[in-house]
mmCIF file of C-alpha atoms and ligand atoms in Angstrom:
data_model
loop_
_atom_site.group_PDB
_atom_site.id
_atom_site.type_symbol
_atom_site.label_atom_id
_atom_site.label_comp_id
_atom_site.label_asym_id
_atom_site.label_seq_id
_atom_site.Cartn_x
_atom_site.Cartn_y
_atom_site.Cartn_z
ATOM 1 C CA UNK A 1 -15.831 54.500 -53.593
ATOM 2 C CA UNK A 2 -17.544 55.867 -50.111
ATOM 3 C CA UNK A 3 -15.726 58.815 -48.876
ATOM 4 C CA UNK A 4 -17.413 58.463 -45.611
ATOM 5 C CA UNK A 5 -14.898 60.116 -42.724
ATOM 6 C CA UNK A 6 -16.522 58.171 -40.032
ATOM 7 C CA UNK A 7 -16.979 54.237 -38.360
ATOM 8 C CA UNK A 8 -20.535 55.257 -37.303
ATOM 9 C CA UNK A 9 -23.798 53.372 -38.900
ATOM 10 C CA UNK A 10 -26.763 55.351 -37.639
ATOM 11 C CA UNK A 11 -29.398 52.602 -36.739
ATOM 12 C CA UNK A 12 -32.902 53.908 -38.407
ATOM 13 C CA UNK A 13 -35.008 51.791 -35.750
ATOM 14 C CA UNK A 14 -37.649 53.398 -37.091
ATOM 15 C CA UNK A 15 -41.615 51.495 -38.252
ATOM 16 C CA UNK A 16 -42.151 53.717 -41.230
ATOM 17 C CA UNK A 17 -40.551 55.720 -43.844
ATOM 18 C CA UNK A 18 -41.314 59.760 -42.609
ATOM 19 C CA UNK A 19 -39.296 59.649 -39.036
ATOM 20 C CA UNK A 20 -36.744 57.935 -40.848
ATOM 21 C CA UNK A 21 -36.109 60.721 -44.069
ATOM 22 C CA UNK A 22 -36.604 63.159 -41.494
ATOM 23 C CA UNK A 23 -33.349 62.575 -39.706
ATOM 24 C CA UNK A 24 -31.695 61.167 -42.544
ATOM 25 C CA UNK A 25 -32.564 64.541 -43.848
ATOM 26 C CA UNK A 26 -30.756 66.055 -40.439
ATOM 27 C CA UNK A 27 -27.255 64.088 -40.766
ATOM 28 C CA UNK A 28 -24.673 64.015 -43.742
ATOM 29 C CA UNK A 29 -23.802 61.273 -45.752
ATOM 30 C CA UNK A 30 -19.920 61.638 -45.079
ATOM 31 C CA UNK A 31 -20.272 62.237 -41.441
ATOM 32 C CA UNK A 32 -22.121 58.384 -40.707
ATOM 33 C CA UNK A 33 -23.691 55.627 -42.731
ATOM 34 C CA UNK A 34 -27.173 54.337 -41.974
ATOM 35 C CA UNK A 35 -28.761 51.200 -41.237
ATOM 36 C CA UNK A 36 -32.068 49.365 -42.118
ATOM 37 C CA UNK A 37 -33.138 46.335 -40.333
ATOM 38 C CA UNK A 38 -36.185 43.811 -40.412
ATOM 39 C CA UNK A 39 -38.684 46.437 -39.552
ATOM 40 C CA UNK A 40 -38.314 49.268 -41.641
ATOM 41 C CA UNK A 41 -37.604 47.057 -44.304
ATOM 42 C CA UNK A 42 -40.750 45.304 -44.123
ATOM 43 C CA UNK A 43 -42.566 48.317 -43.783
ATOM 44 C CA UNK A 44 -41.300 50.299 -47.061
ATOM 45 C CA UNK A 45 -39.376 48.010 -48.742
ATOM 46 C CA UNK A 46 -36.372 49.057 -50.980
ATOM 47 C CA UNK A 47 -37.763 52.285 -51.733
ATOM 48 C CA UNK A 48 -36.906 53.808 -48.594
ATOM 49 C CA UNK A 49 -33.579 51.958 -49.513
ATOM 50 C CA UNK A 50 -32.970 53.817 -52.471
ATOM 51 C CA UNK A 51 -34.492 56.984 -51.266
ATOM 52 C CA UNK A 52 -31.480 57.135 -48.699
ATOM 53 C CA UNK A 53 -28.922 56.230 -51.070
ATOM 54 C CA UNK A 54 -29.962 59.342 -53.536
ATOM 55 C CA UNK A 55 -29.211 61.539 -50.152
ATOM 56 C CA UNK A 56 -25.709 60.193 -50.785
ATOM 57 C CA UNK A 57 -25.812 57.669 -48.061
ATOM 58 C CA UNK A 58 -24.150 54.146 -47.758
ATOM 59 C CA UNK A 59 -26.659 51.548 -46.642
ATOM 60 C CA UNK A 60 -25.933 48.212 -44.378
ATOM 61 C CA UNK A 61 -29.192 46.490 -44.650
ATOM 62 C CA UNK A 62 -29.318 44.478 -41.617
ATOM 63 C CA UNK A 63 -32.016 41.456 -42.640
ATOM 64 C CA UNK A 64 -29.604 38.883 -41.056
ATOM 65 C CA UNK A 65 -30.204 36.323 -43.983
ATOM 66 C CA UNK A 66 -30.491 32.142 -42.624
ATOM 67 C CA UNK A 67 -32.177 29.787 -44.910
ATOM 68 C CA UNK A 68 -30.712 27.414 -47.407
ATOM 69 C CA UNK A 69 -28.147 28.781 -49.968
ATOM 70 C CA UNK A 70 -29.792 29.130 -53.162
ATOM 71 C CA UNK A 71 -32.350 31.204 -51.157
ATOM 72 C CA UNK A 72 -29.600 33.244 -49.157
ATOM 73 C CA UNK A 73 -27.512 33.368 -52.512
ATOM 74 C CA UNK A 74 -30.464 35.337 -54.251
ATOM 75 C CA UNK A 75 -31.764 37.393 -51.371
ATOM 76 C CA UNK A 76 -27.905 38.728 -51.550
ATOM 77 C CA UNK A 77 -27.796 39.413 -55.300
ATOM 78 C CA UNK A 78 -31.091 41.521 -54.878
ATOM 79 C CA UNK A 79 -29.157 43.230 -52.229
ATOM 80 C CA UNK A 80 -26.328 44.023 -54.120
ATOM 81 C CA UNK A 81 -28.497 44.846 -57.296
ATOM 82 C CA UNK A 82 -30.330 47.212 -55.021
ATOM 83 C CA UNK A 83 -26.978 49.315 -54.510
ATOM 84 C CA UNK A 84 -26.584 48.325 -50.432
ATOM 85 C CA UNK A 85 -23.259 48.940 -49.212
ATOM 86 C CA UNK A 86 -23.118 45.909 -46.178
ATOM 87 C CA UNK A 87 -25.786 43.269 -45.841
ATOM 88 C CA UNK A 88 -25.608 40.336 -43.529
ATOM 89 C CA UNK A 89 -26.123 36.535 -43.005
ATOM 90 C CA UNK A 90 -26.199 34.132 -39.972
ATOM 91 C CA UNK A 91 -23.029 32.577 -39.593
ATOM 92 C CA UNK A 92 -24.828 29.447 -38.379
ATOM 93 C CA UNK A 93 -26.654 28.497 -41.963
ATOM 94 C CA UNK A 94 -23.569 26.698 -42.421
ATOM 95 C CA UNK A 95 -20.351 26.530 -45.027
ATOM 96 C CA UNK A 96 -22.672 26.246 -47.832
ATOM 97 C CA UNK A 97 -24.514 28.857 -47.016
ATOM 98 C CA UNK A 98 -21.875 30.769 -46.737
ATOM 99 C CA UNK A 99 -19.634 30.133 -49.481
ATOM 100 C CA UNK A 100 -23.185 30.621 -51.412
ATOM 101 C CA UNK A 101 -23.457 34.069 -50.298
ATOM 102 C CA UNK A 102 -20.080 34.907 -51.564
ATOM 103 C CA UNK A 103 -20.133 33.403 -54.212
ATOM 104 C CA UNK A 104 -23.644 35.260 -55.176
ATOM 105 C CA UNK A 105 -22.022 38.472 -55.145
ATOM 106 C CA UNK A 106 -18.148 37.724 -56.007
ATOM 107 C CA UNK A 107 -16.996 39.854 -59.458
ATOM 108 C CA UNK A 108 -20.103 42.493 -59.438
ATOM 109 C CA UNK A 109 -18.744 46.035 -59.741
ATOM 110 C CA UNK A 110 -19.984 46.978 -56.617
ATOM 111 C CA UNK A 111 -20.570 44.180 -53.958
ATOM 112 C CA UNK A 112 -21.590 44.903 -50.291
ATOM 113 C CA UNK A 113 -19.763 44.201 -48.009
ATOM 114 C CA UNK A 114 -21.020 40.544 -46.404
ATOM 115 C CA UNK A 115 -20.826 40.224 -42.800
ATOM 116 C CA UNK A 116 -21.618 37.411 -40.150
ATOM 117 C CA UNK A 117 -23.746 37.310 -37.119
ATOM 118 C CA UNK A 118 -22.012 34.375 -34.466
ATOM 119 C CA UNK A 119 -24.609 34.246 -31.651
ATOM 120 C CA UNK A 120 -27.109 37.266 -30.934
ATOM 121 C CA UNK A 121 -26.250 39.208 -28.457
ATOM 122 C CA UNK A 122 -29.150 38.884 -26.644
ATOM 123 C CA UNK A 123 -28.638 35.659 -25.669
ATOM 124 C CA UNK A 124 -27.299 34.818 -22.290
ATOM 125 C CA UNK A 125 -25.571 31.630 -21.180
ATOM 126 C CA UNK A 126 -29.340 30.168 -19.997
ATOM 127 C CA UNK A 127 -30.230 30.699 -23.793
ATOM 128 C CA UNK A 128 -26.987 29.549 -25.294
ATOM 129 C CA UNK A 129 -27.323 26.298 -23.189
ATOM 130 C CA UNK A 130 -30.901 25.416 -24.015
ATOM 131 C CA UNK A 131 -29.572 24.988 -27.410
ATOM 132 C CA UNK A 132 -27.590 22.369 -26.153
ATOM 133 C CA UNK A 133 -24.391 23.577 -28.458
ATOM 134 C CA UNK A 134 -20.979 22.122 -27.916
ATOM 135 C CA UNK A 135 -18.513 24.695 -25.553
ATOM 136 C CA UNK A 136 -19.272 28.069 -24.043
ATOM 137 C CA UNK A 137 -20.955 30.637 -25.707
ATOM 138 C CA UNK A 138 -17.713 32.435 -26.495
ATOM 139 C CA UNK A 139 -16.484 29.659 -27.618
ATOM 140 C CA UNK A 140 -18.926 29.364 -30.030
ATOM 141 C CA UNK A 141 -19.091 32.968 -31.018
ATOM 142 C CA UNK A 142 -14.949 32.654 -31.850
ATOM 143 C CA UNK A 143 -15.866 29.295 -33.955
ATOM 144 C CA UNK A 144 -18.850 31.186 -35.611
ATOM 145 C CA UNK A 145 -16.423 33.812 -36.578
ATOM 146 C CA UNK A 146 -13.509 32.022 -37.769
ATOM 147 C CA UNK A 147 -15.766 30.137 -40.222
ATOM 148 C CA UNK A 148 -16.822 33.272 -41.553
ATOM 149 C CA UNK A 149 -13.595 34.286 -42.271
ATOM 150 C CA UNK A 150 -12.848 31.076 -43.832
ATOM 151 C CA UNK A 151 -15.469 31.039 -46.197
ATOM 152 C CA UNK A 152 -14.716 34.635 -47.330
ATOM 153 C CA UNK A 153 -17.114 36.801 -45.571
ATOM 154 C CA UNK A 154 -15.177 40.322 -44.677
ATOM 155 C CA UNK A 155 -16.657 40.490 -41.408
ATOM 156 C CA UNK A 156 -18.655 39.713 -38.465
ATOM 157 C CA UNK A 157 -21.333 41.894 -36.187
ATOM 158 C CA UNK A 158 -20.009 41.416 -32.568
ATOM 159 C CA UNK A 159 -20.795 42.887 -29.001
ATOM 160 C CA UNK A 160 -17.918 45.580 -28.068
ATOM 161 C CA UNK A 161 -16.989 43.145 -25.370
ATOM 162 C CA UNK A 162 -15.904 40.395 -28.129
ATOM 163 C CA UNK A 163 -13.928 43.126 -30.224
ATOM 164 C CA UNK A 164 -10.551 42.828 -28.449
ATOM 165 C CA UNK A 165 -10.325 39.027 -28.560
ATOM 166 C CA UNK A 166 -12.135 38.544 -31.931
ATOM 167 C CA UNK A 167 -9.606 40.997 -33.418
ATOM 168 C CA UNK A 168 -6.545 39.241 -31.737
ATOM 169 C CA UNK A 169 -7.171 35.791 -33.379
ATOM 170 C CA UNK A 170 -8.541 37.403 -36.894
ATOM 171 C CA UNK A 171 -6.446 39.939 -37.654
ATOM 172 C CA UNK A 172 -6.366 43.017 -38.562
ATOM 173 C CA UNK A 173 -8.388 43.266 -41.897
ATOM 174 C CA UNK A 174 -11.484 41.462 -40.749
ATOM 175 C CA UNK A 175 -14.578 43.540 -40.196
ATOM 176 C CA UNK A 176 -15.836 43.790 -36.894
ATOM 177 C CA UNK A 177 -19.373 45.579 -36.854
ATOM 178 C CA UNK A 178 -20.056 46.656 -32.933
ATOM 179 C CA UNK A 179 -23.638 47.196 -31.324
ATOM 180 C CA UNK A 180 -24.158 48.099 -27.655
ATOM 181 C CA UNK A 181 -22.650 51.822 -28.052
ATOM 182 C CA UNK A 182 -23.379 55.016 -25.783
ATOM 183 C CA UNK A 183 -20.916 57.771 -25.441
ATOM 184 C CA UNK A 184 -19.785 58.452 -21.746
ATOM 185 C CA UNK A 185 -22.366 59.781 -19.661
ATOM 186 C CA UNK A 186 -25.513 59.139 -22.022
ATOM 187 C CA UNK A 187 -28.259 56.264 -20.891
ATOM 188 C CA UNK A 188 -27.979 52.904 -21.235
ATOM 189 C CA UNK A 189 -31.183 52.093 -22.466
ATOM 190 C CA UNK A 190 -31.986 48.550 -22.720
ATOM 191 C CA UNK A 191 -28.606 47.424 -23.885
ATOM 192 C CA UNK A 192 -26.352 45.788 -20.746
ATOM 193 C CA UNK A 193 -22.821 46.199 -21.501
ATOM 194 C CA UNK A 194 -22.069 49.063 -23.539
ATOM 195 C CA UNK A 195 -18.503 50.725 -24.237
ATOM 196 C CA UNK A 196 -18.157 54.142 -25.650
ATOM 197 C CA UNK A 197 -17.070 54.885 -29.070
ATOM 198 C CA UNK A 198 -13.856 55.526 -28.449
ATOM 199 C CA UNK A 199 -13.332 52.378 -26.404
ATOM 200 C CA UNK A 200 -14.916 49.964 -28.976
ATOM 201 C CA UNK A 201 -12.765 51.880 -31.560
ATOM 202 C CA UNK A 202 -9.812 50.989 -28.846
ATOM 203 C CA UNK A 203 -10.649 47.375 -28.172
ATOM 204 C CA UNK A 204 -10.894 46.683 -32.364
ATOM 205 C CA UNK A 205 -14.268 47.992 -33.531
ATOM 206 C CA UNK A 206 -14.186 48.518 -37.006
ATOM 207 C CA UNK A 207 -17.321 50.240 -37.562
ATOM 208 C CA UNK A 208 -20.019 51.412 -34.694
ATOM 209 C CA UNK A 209 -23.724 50.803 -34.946
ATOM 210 C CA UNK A 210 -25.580 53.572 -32.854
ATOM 211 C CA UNK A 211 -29.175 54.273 -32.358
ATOM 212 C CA UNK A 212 -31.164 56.037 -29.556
ATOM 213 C CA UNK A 213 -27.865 58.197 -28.520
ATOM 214 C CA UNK A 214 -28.259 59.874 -32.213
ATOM 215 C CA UNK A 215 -31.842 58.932 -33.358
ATOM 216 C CA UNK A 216 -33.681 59.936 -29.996
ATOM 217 C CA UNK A 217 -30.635 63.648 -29.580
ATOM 218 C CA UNK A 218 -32.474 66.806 -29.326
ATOM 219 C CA UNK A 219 -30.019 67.408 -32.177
ATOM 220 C CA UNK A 220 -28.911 64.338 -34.034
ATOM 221 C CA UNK A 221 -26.502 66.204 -36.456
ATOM 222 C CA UNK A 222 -24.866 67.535 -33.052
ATOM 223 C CA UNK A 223 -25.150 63.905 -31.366
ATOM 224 C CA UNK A 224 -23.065 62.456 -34.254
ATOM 225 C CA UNK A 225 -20.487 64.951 -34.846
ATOM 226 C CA UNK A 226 -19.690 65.141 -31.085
ATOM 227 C CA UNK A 227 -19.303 60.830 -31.262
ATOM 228 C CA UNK A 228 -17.246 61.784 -34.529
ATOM 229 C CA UNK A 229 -15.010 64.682 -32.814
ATOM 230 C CA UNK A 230 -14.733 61.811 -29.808
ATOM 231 C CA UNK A 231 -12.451 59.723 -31.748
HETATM 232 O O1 C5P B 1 -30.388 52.307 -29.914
HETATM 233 P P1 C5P B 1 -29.193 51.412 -29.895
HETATM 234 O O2 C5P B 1 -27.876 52.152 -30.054
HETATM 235 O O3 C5P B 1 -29.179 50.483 -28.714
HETATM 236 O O4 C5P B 1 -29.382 50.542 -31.215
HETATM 237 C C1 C5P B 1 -28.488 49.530 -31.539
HETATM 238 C C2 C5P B 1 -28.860 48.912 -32.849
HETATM 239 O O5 C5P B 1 -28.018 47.792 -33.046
HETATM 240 C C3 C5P B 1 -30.286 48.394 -32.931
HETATM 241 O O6 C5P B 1 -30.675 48.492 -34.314
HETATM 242 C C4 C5P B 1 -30.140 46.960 -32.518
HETATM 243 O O7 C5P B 1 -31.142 46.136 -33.050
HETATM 244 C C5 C5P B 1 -28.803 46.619 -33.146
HETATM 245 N N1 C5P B 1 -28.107 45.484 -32.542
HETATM 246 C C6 C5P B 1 -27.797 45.433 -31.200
HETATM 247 N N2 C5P B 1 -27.136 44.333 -30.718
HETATM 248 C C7 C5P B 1 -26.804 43.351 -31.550
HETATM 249 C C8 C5P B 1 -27.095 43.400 -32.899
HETATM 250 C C9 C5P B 1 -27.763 44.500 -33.363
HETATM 251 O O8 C5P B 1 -28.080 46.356 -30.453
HETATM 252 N N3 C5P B 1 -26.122 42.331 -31.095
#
């Protein structure tokens, strides 16, 4: 059981392993949990992985899994025999897929967590439409997500401005995983539409991914506990 006090995942955008231990080192492993995507993943593999977990943190390793289900299916038990607390698939592999996935890691001890991506976030309407998919690109992104739920995944990554009507038509104990965070009066970066923490929390965020605001603080430890203290 994680006895983490706190909805914040700590994105470690980070290309190698020292940058990363370094302010894992700086934050504690009840305060936030930590995430690993494609590129630190494919830099150190799951050494760094377990490194961070013997510092007593929960990892979501964000590789966004999409290829056919056997292959899905065992990328997911090697995530779940690595230890990883939340690991993720695109929603758009498909029902098989997806039932696959849960299936892959249904009765171990200690599964992660599986959650759904619907449509990046980066993608506009322009992109969306070039793909020549049926509906708007909300619509889609509520389809995307009510599959997931249907096939058993706990939850689904979403932008902060989805949280409030992805939580009104799938309740209340469906995961919703929220990018595209900056607490009031920090900079945008290169994300468009951000919400604070407290307002994602507000609108139906479940748990809060955050990067630059913590990883590029003068004082990370002090940049998380003030996004902590703000909720
Ligand atoms: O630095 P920042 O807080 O913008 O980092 C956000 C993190 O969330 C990055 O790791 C980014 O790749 C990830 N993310 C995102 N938007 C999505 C999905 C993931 O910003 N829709």
């Amino acid at each position: 059981m994680s006895n983490v006090d706190s909805p914040v995942i700590v994105a470690l955008d980070y290309p190698e392993m020292a940058p990363a231990l370094e302010l894992a080192n700086a934050l504690d492993p009840t305060a936030c949990r930590l995430k690993v995507g494609k590129e630190l993943f494919t830099a150190e593999g799951p050494a760094l992985v377990e490194r961070l977990q013997s510092l007593g943190f929960d990892v979501f390793l964000d590789l966004k899994f999409h290829d056919i289900p056997n292959t899905v299916a065992g990328a997911l038990r090697s995530a779940a025999d690595l230890g990883v607390w939340m690991a993720n698939v695109h929603v758009s592999g498909g029902r098989r897929m997806l039932e696959a996935s849960v299936d892959a890691i249904a009765g171990l001890p200690k599964p992660p967590l599986l959650i759904g991506v619907t449509v990046l976030t980066s993608m506009d309407a322009g992109d969306f439409a070039e793909l020549a998919y049926r509906g708007s690109l909300e619509e889609q992104v509520l389809r995307l997500a009510g599959l997931a739920r249907d096939c058993g995944l706990q939850g689904v990554v979403c932008s902060a401005q989805e949280a409030a009507s992805l939580r009104e038509s799938l309740g209340a104990s469906f995961a919703l995983v929220t990018p595209g965070i900056r607490p009031a009066g920090s900079v945008a970066d290169d994300q468009r539409r951000v919400l604070t923490p407290a307002e994602a929390v507000a609108a139906g965020a479940s748990y809060l991914v955050v990067g630059r605001p913590i990883t590029r603080a003068e004082d990370p430890a002090a940049a998380l506990q003030a996004i902590n203290a703000s909720l």
